[in-house]
XYZ file of C-alpha atoms in Angstrom:
527
model
C -34.351 -12.183 29.346
C -37.551 -10.915 30.041
C -41.251 -10.763 29.365
C -43.781 -11.366 31.769
C -46.023 -14.553 32.185
C -48.219 -13.652 34.935
C -49.473 -10.370 33.957
C -50.062 -11.342 30.153
C -51.999 -14.441 31.010
C -55.035 -12.713 31.795
C -56.262 -12.674 28.173
C -55.246 -16.310 27.534
C -58.219 -17.419 29.544
C -60.374 -15.984 26.882
C -59.154 -18.568 24.232
C -60.802 -21.565 25.819
C -63.992 -19.826 27.167
C -66.427 -16.739 27.414
C -69.022 -15.619 25.169
C -67.868 -14.806 21.443
C -70.096 -13.073 18.997
C -70.634 -14.554 15.662
C -69.154 -17.893 16.509
C -69.018 -20.233 13.759
C -70.975 -23.478 13.930
C -68.548 -26.474 14.389
C -68.161 -28.169 11.353
C -69.151 -31.936 10.986
C -65.856 -32.795 9.654
C -63.279 -30.393 10.902
C -59.730 -30.239 9.329
C -57.742 -30.420 12.445
C -54.552 -32.577 11.154
C -53.987 -36.358 11.417
C -53.204 -38.694 14.545
C -53.151 -42.320 14.902
C -54.349 -42.891 18.574
C -55.717 -46.361 18.574
C -58.326 -47.384 21.385
C -60.251 -50.345 22.333
C -63.395 -48.453 21.769
C -66.032 -49.233 19.030
C -65.843 -47.743 15.664
C -68.299 -45.173 16.387
C -66.992 -44.055 19.658
C -63.388 -44.056 18.231
C -64.256 -41.576 15.368
C -65.535 -39.127 18.291
C -62.622 -39.941 20.517
C -59.928 -39.264 17.378
C -61.730 -36.003 17.001
C -61.631 -34.946 20.579
C -57.915 -35.757 20.835
C -57.269 -33.461 17.679
C -59.155 -30.804 19.373
C -57.141 -31.285 22.516
C -53.946 -30.853 20.849
C -54.982 -27.449 19.266
C -56.257 -26.288 22.759
C -59.816 -26.275 21.470
C -60.649 -27.384 24.882
C -64.681 -26.897 24.633
C -64.975 -28.589 21.362
C -62.769 -31.583 22.523
C -65.034 -31.958 25.474
C -68.077 -32.163 23.354
C -66.258 -34.872 21.198
C -65.294 -36.948 24.089
C -68.712 -36.828 25.462
C -70.088 -37.859 22.103
C -67.900 -40.842 22.300
C -69.032 -41.437 25.960
C -72.667 -41.568 24.234
C -71.441 -43.943 21.668
C -70.252 -46.432 24.363
C -70.869 -45.447 27.890
C -68.043 -47.873 29.265
C -65.305 -46.474 27.057
C -62.719 -45.566 29.604
C -60.576 -43.265 27.103
C -63.358 -40.879 26.471
C -63.482 -40.120 30.110
C -59.908 -39.606 30.171
C -59.986 -37.355 27.174
C -62.896 -35.178 28.800
C -60.840 -34.993 31.960
C -57.821 -33.872 30.019
C -59.614 -30.922 28.681
C -59.569 -29.600 32.174
C -55.882 -28.855 32.386
C -54.115 -26.120 30.489
C -50.345 -26.730 31.134
C -49.018 -23.547 29.396
C -51.426 -21.314 30.841
C -51.111 -22.959 34.324
C -54.900 -23.588 34.354
C -56.245 -26.749 35.926
C -59.951 -27.381 37.219
C -59.371 -30.537 39.280
C -62.885 -30.751 40.445
C -64.463 -30.752 36.990
C -62.025 -33.344 35.813
C -62.719 -35.656 38.964
C -66.273 -35.212 38.120
C -65.836 -36.633 34.624
C -63.903 -39.504 35.668
C -66.346 -40.388 38.458
C -69.228 -40.489 35.514
C -66.918 -43.476 34.318
C -66.634 -45.275 37.742
C -66.477 -44.108 41.286
C -62.909 -45.138 42.184
C -59.534 -45.098 40.392
C -59.442 -48.987 40.754
C -62.802 -49.305 39.163
C -61.992 -46.956 36.371
C -58.434 -48.958 35.694
C -60.557 -51.890 35.375
C -62.698 -50.482 32.395
C -59.650 -49.697 30.306
C -59.257 -51.936 27.513
C -55.752 -52.455 27.305
C -52.833 -52.313 29.454
C -51.608 -49.001 27.664
C -54.978 -47.555 28.258
C -54.472 -48.435 31.803
C -51.389 -46.560 31.681
C -53.090 -43.380 30.313
C -55.830 -43.809 33.198
C -53.076 -43.963 35.625
C -51.523 -40.836 34.516
C -54.747 -38.811 34.509
C -55.320 -40.075 38.197
C -51.891 -38.725 39.193
C -52.601 -35.550 37.543
C -55.895 -34.870 39.308
C -55.066 -36.749 42.644
C -53.573 -35.422 45.787
C -51.017 -33.053 46.567
C -49.660 -29.604 45.174
C -50.437 -28.888 41.627
C -46.509 -28.551 40.775
C -46.044 -31.878 42.498
C -48.924 -33.620 40.674
C -47.709 -31.823 37.275
C -44.392 -33.340 37.833
C -45.373 -36.857 38.744
C -47.649 -36.887 35.834
C -45.036 -35.659 33.410
C -43.145 -38.875 34.325
C -45.904 -41.009 33.945
C -46.523 -39.894 30.380
C -42.672 -40.264 29.599
C -42.896 -43.688 30.697
C -45.975 -44.285 28.431
C -43.702 -42.922 25.504
C -40.902 -45.219 26.482
C -43.090 -48.392 26.651
C -44.989 -47.625 23.635
C -42.372 -45.838 21.104
C -44.987 -46.019 18.273
C -47.383 -44.134 20.512
C -46.584 -40.537 18.722
C -49.298 -38.769 20.955
C -47.826 -40.035 24.208
C -44.560 -38.324 22.990
C -46.493 -35.147 22.019
C -48.336 -35.321 25.502
C -45.077 -35.645 27.162
C -43.834 -32.386 25.383
C -46.780 -30.672 26.538
C -46.208 -31.663 29.946
C -42.719 -30.404 30.073
C -44.052 -27.127 28.779
C -46.249 -26.884 31.947
C -43.818 -27.814 34.587
C -43.033 -24.064 35.742
C -46.313 -23.390 36.238
C -46.891 -20.878 33.555
C -43.764 -19.236 33.839
C -41.232 -19.840 31.157
C -38.214 -21.661 31.831
C -36.158 -21.636 28.491
C -34.059 -25.183 29.585
C -37.250 -26.717 30.215
C -39.018 -25.344 27.028
C -35.948 -26.767 25.131
C -36.173 -30.018 26.466
C -39.681 -30.387 25.127
C -38.740 -29.325 21.634
C -36.897 -32.704 20.628
C -39.898 -34.793 21.606
C -42.208 -32.393 19.762
C -39.929 -32.423 16.621
C -39.630 -36.391 16.566
C -43.405 -36.541 16.234
C -43.197 -33.689 13.499
C -40.836 -35.287 11.667
C -42.559 -38.737 11.801
C -46.081 -37.208 11.085
C -45.962 -33.482 9.425
C -49.565 -33.432 9.761
C -49.817 -33.897 13.663
C -51.216 -30.817 15.018
C -49.815 -31.187 18.594
C -46.246 -31.650 17.315
C -46.397 -28.589 15.519
C -48.233 -26.708 18.089
C -45.624 -27.753 20.890
C -42.578 -27.053 18.822
C -44.094 -23.437 18.497
C -44.441 -23.016 22.113
C -41.022 -24.423 22.861
C -39.523 -21.622 20.596
C -41.716 -18.446 20.907
C -39.299 -16.114 22.207
C -37.229 -13.734 20.366
C -34.096 -15.879 20.692
C -35.191 -19.045 19.299
C -38.275 -18.165 17.189
C -36.403 -18.834 13.852
C -36.149 -22.647 14.982
C -40.071 -22.678 15.043
C -40.729 -21.033 11.851
C -41.272 -24.342 9.686
C -43.742 -25.388 12.278
C -45.507 -22.028 12.208
C -45.809 -22.227 8.561
C -47.103 -25.639 8.802
C -49.638 -25.472 11.789
C -52.331 -23.192 9.929
C -52.421 -25.766 7.268
C -52.602 -28.710 9.243
C -55.757 -27.439 11.284
C -57.432 -24.728 9.280
C -60.548 -25.312 11.375
C -58.999 -24.624 14.735
C -59.030 -20.937 15.724
C -56.142 -21.393 18.274
C -53.894 -22.971 15.455
C -54.560 -19.741 13.240
C -53.372 -17.519 16.169
C -50.839 -19.764 17.201
C -48.387 -19.491 14.374
C -48.082 -15.781 15.169
C -46.347 -16.788 18.291
C -43.343 -17.164 16.072
C -44.250 -14.311 13.564
C -44.569 -11.761 16.327
C -41.329 -12.802 18.022
C -39.660 -12.359 14.643
C -41.304 -8.818 13.856
C -43.301 -10.530 11.001
C -46.217 -8.110 11.367
C -47.993 -8.896 8.261
C -48.424 -12.330 9.133
C -49.311 -11.486 12.843
C -52.253 -9.642 11.387
C -53.506 -12.018 8.674
C -53.444 -15.036 10.825
C -55.155 -13.309 13.853
C -58.017 -12.113 11.392
C -58.428 -15.700 10.430
C -58.542 -16.902 14.213
C -61.017 -14.030 15.036
C -63.170 -15.005 12.067
C -63.410 -18.342 13.388
C -64.532 -17.038 16.846
C -65.819 -13.572 17.159
C -65.156 -10.074 17.978
C -64.671 -9.575 21.611
C -61.659 -8.652 23.462
C -59.348 -11.306 24.223
C -56.253 -13.233 22.941
C -56.598 -13.138 19.124
C -58.188 -9.469 19.000
C -55.291 -8.187 21.424
C -52.622 -9.617 19.258
C -54.539 -8.470 16.033
C -54.466 -4.733 17.425
C -50.884 -4.783 18.303
C -50.147 -6.051 14.627
C -52.047 -3.584 13.189
C -50.153 -0.650 15.311
C -46.839 -1.958 14.309
C -47.952 -1.768 10.623
C -48.728 1.993 11.188
C -52.495 1.173 10.401
C -53.937 3.223 13.237
C -57.299 3.836 11.815
C -57.816 -0.069 11.294
C -56.668 -0.333 14.821
C -59.027 2.202 16.002
C -61.990 0.591 13.904
C -61.394 -2.685 15.447
C -61.141 -1.248 18.972
C -64.441 0.536 18.476
C -66.316 -2.837 17.410
C -64.758 -4.514 20.248
C -65.800 -1.817 22.803
C -69.422 -1.893 21.663
C -69.624 -5.833 21.865
C -67.959 -5.953 25.297
C -70.512 -3.433 26.361
C -73.375 -5.613 25.215
C -71.968 -9.291 25.832
C -68.577 -8.976 27.711
C -67.564 -10.939 30.507
C -65.221 -9.645 33.277
C -61.842 -10.758 31.986
C -62.930 -9.262 28.596
C -62.755 -5.839 30.181
C -59.471 -6.325 31.346
C -58.387 -7.260 27.919
C -59.943 -4.222 26.500
C -58.149 -2.021 28.930
C -54.848 -3.773 27.962
C -55.875 -3.356 24.266
C -56.418 0.383 24.850
C -53.100 1.097 26.611
C -51.377 -0.160 23.478
C -53.306 1.949 21.156
C -52.997 4.853 23.491
C -49.142 4.463 23.497
C -48.630 3.836 19.765
C -51.103 6.844 18.761
C -51.677 9.099 21.629
C -52.165 12.301 19.819
C -54.736 10.634 17.449
C -58.277 12.083 18.346
C -60.989 9.836 19.044
C -63.116 8.063 21.936
C -60.608 5.209 22.074
C -58.071 7.468 23.768
C -60.985 9.117 25.904
C -63.097 6.155 26.696
C -61.921 4.194 29.767
C -62.865 0.859 31.089
C -64.607 1.422 34.285
C -62.006 0.514 37.013
C -64.909 -1.670 38.854
C -64.944 -3.845 35.954
C -61.117 -4.309 35.796
C -58.854 -6.745 37.291
C -55.761 -5.684 39.358
C -53.685 -6.223 36.422
C -56.031 -4.268 34.224
C -56.113 -1.217 36.584
C -52.133 -1.451 36.936
C -51.889 -1.349 32.982
C -54.111 1.840 32.978
C -52.223 3.673 35.561
C -48.917 3.003 33.971
C -50.262 4.012 30.519
C -51.351 7.198 32.259
C -48.075 7.658 33.718
C -45.936 7.336 30.445
C -48.387 9.583 28.601
C -47.859 12.209 31.271
C -44.066 11.861 31.083
C -44.260 12.352 27.331
C -46.352 15.554 27.845
C -44.064 16.519 30.771
C -46.832 16.598 33.044
C -45.529 15.846 36.223
C -48.531 16.290 38.331
C -50.424 13.856 36.198
C -47.463 11.443 36.278
C -47.110 11.585 40.204
C -50.881 10.843 40.555
C -50.348 7.778 38.242
C -47.529 6.803 40.077
C -49.189 7.092 43.510
C -52.310 5.271 42.471
C -49.878 2.515 41.170
C -48.287 2.124 44.401
C -51.455 2.140 46.232
C -52.571 -0.790 44.039
C -49.513 -2.577 44.586
C -49.673 -2.122 48.375
C -53.291 -3.563 48.155
C -51.914 -6.498 46.188
C -49.214 -7.233 48.586
C -51.655 -7.048 51.520
C -53.858 -9.710 49.605
C -51.348 -12.102 48.089
C -48.007 -11.605 49.852
C -44.570 -10.064 48.738
C -43.527 -13.225 47.367
C -46.348 -13.363 44.453
C -44.408 -13.852 41.126
C -47.303 -12.221 39.209
C -46.211 -8.816 40.878
C -42.575 -8.666 39.666
C -43.673 -6.910 36.368
C -45.863 -4.412 38.470
C -42.867 -3.433 40.458
C -40.804 -2.848 37.316
C -43.759 -0.346 36.125
C -43.750 1.435 39.364
C -39.994 1.614 39.495
C -40.188 3.083 35.984
C -42.744 5.700 36.828
C -40.594 6.754 39.951
C -37.669 7.212 37.651
C -39.666 9.322 35.103
C -41.022 11.568 37.728
C -37.410 12.342 38.935
C -36.367 13.091 35.685
C -39.197 15.458 35.046
C -38.774 17.179 38.202
C -35.222 18.123 37.382
C -33.206 15.024 38.757
C -32.336 13.719 35.497
C -29.305 11.812 36.983
C -31.644 9.987 39.563
C -34.023 9.522 36.857
C -31.895 7.697 34.544
C -30.398 5.653 37.356
C -33.901 4.613 38.354
C -34.650 3.590 34.930
C -31.510 1.429 34.604
C -32.724 -0.466 37.585
C -36.013 -0.868 35.967
C -34.474 -2.259 32.725
C -32.173 -4.696 34.847
C -35.523 -5.910 36.737
C -37.256 -6.206 33.392
C -34.558 -8.206 31.974
C -34.507 -10.444 34.692
C -38.028 -11.581 34.256
C -38.848 -14.902 32.404
C -39.151 -14.802 28.638
C -42.630 -14.731 27.276
C -44.400 -14.428 24.287
C -46.859 -11.861 22.869
C -47.082 -8.244 22.998
C -45.209 -6.503 25.860
C -47.148 -7.073 28.996
C -45.111 -3.961 30.422
C -47.019 -1.878 27.506
C -44.267 0.560 27.202
C -40.937 -1.530 27.758
C -38.433 0.243 30.072
C -35.668 0.181 27.578
C -37.623 2.513 25.225
C -38.546 4.880 28.099
C -34.595 4.863 29.087
C -33.793 5.369 25.517
C -35.986 8.458 25.072
C -34.597 9.849 28.267
C -30.828 9.624 27.058
C -31.628 11.057 23.573
C -30.705 14.424 24.581
C -28.023 13.628 27.482
C -25.974 10.692 25.578
C -27.352 9.865 22.244
C -24.812 6.702 21.749
C -26.221 5.436 25.227
C -29.808 5.818 23.960
C -29.026 4.109 20.626
C -27.798 1.060 22.883
C -31.041 1.061 24.906
C -33.385 1.037 21.702
C -31.097 -1.736 20.327
C -31.721 -3.603 23.899
C -35.340 -2.992 23.168
C -35.218 -4.644 19.728
C -33.531 -7.783 20.970
C -36.605 -8.418 23.257
C -39.054 -7.265 20.861
C -37.749 -7.679 17.263
C -39.382 -5.367 14.980
C -41.293 -3.151 17.238
C -41.996 0.066 15.403
C -41.656 2.482 18.506
C -38.308 1.044 19.115
C -37.138 1.405 15.467
C -38.228 4.840 15.407
C -36.126 5.647 18.590
C -33.239 3.765 17.300
C -33.566 6.134 13.936
C -33.749 9.280 16.161
C -30.700 8.122 18.444
C -28.536 7.053 15.464
C -29.073 10.430 13.714
C -28.167 12.067 17.260
C -25.088 9.721 17.670
C -24.160 10.793 13.798
C -24.193 6.893 12.755
C -25.917 7.273 9.428
C -25.486 3.753 8.467
C -27.214 2.628 11.677
C -30.081 5.296 11.123
C -30.550 4.013 7.633
C -30.867 0.340 8.656
C -33.532 1.072 11.242
C -35.369 3.162 8.877
C -35.360 0.679 6.165
C -36.983 -1.694 8.778
C -39.249 0.725 9.924
C -40.500 1.365 6.345
C -40.823 -2.186 5.720
C -43.384 -2.252 8.874
C -45.206 0.717 7.716
C -45.306 -0.390 3.984
C -49.071 -0.125 4.016
C -49.339 2.299 6.826
C -51.765 5.286 7.459
C -50.604 8.773 6.096
C -49.745 9.776 9.455
C -47.138 6.894 9.654
C -46.044 7.478 6.027
C -45.469 11.351 6.853
C -43.437 10.392 9.689
C -41.666 8.076 7.829
C -40.833 10.694 5.220
C -39.723 13.275 7.943
C -37.427 10.589 9.389
C -35.953 9.834 5.777
C -35.206 13.429 5.181
C -33.437 14.025 8.514
C -31.201 10.831 7.658
C -30.578 12.034 4.082
C -29.183 15.369 5.458
C -26.807 13.620 7.343
C -23.115 14.042 6.291
């Protein structure tokens, strides 16, 4: 099991904020799904509250906050409208919480928890106020999150007809591990979301949280029906359109990854971030390098004119994936780098790792050593700043181990290089499962497979197969599996991998089609 939450999370913050070009005006009657979340608010306030709750279930937090504030304007003493605005400041799956902003929203209702509770119109609404007070109360975030989940679970038990309480409990479970996937806990959340989905197939939270519960390569098929439904449930929520691709990517369904993220970007704008990074990655898997290049050029122009800090790190991550899939293609995407002083530590490490992998492929040990040394320097600075127990550094250590192994391999110590890469794959496999394009932009099983192609083709084939278990349908791993299967005299295995690669590249650029034909000739010549 692997993938890496802390490194990949940097672009998630762009879903909920940051300037976006060509953002579509919020529709007056957005299509966001259907819920029944009754409150004691006036009819005018209830309409806005209900819309806010729908946005909240789709993680459209800014739109949700605006709707909840409209509900407050319609009825200034409406307690649940302030509850809703406070809830927009916690993002459980992303491990983000702004306690100060949430408390500010609650204080506008009344100065103390007791006074706020007194404004709740029903006992059920008091329960919701009690839960949000726990969420933003005293103590550590993990403890508050755990106590909040218990409070929401109690509401769901006391009011079994309240499907939103059950949905919010599923979401609370997804956030208990502070942004790092725990498969057991995620699977605990699934039955609650599924129960809501069965009772109300148009509930956005039910489909959304089911997708989150299952968006890893080993469980993704269980979330496919929710993914197919969610884009239709909430067509005006950009995150809903993107969220379906958490399942599609985990299943290697690249056409769907591309089409849905194109829709999501159409609802937001063309700046580097979550939707654009997944879109570029999908285009690369399709072998559509020119379309990926054109999009990256657009993103770069836009970020240079209107970008914020995290978007530069997202730009570096996007560039890394492009370079490692299409390194020999000429153009400014390969040569133009994001200035280091605009990058987070995660972005700098991604760039150095990419430099090292490219140097390894080109047998440039000097450049590889330079990248490895710089990455080691960055890790030392990180340890001095955050301490050795920072979980966000686990994936970075994998990269450092991999670069060290590549350097040994190129310098002639092939056995030591292979041994170091085996250790790197073990470290990567031990990372928590996560969603999305690989945060370790060249997965270590693929690097080890490339090393072993000449030394032990059968072992190389096993490494590419391991890579594909963790990233189903990834085109570079499929190409490696074709080559390893040919070298190991496994014609049937080579043909299967080639057919899957051909499916990925059915609309690919000429360079992809030419490579496909060369691989096919190689397989056809096998006895």
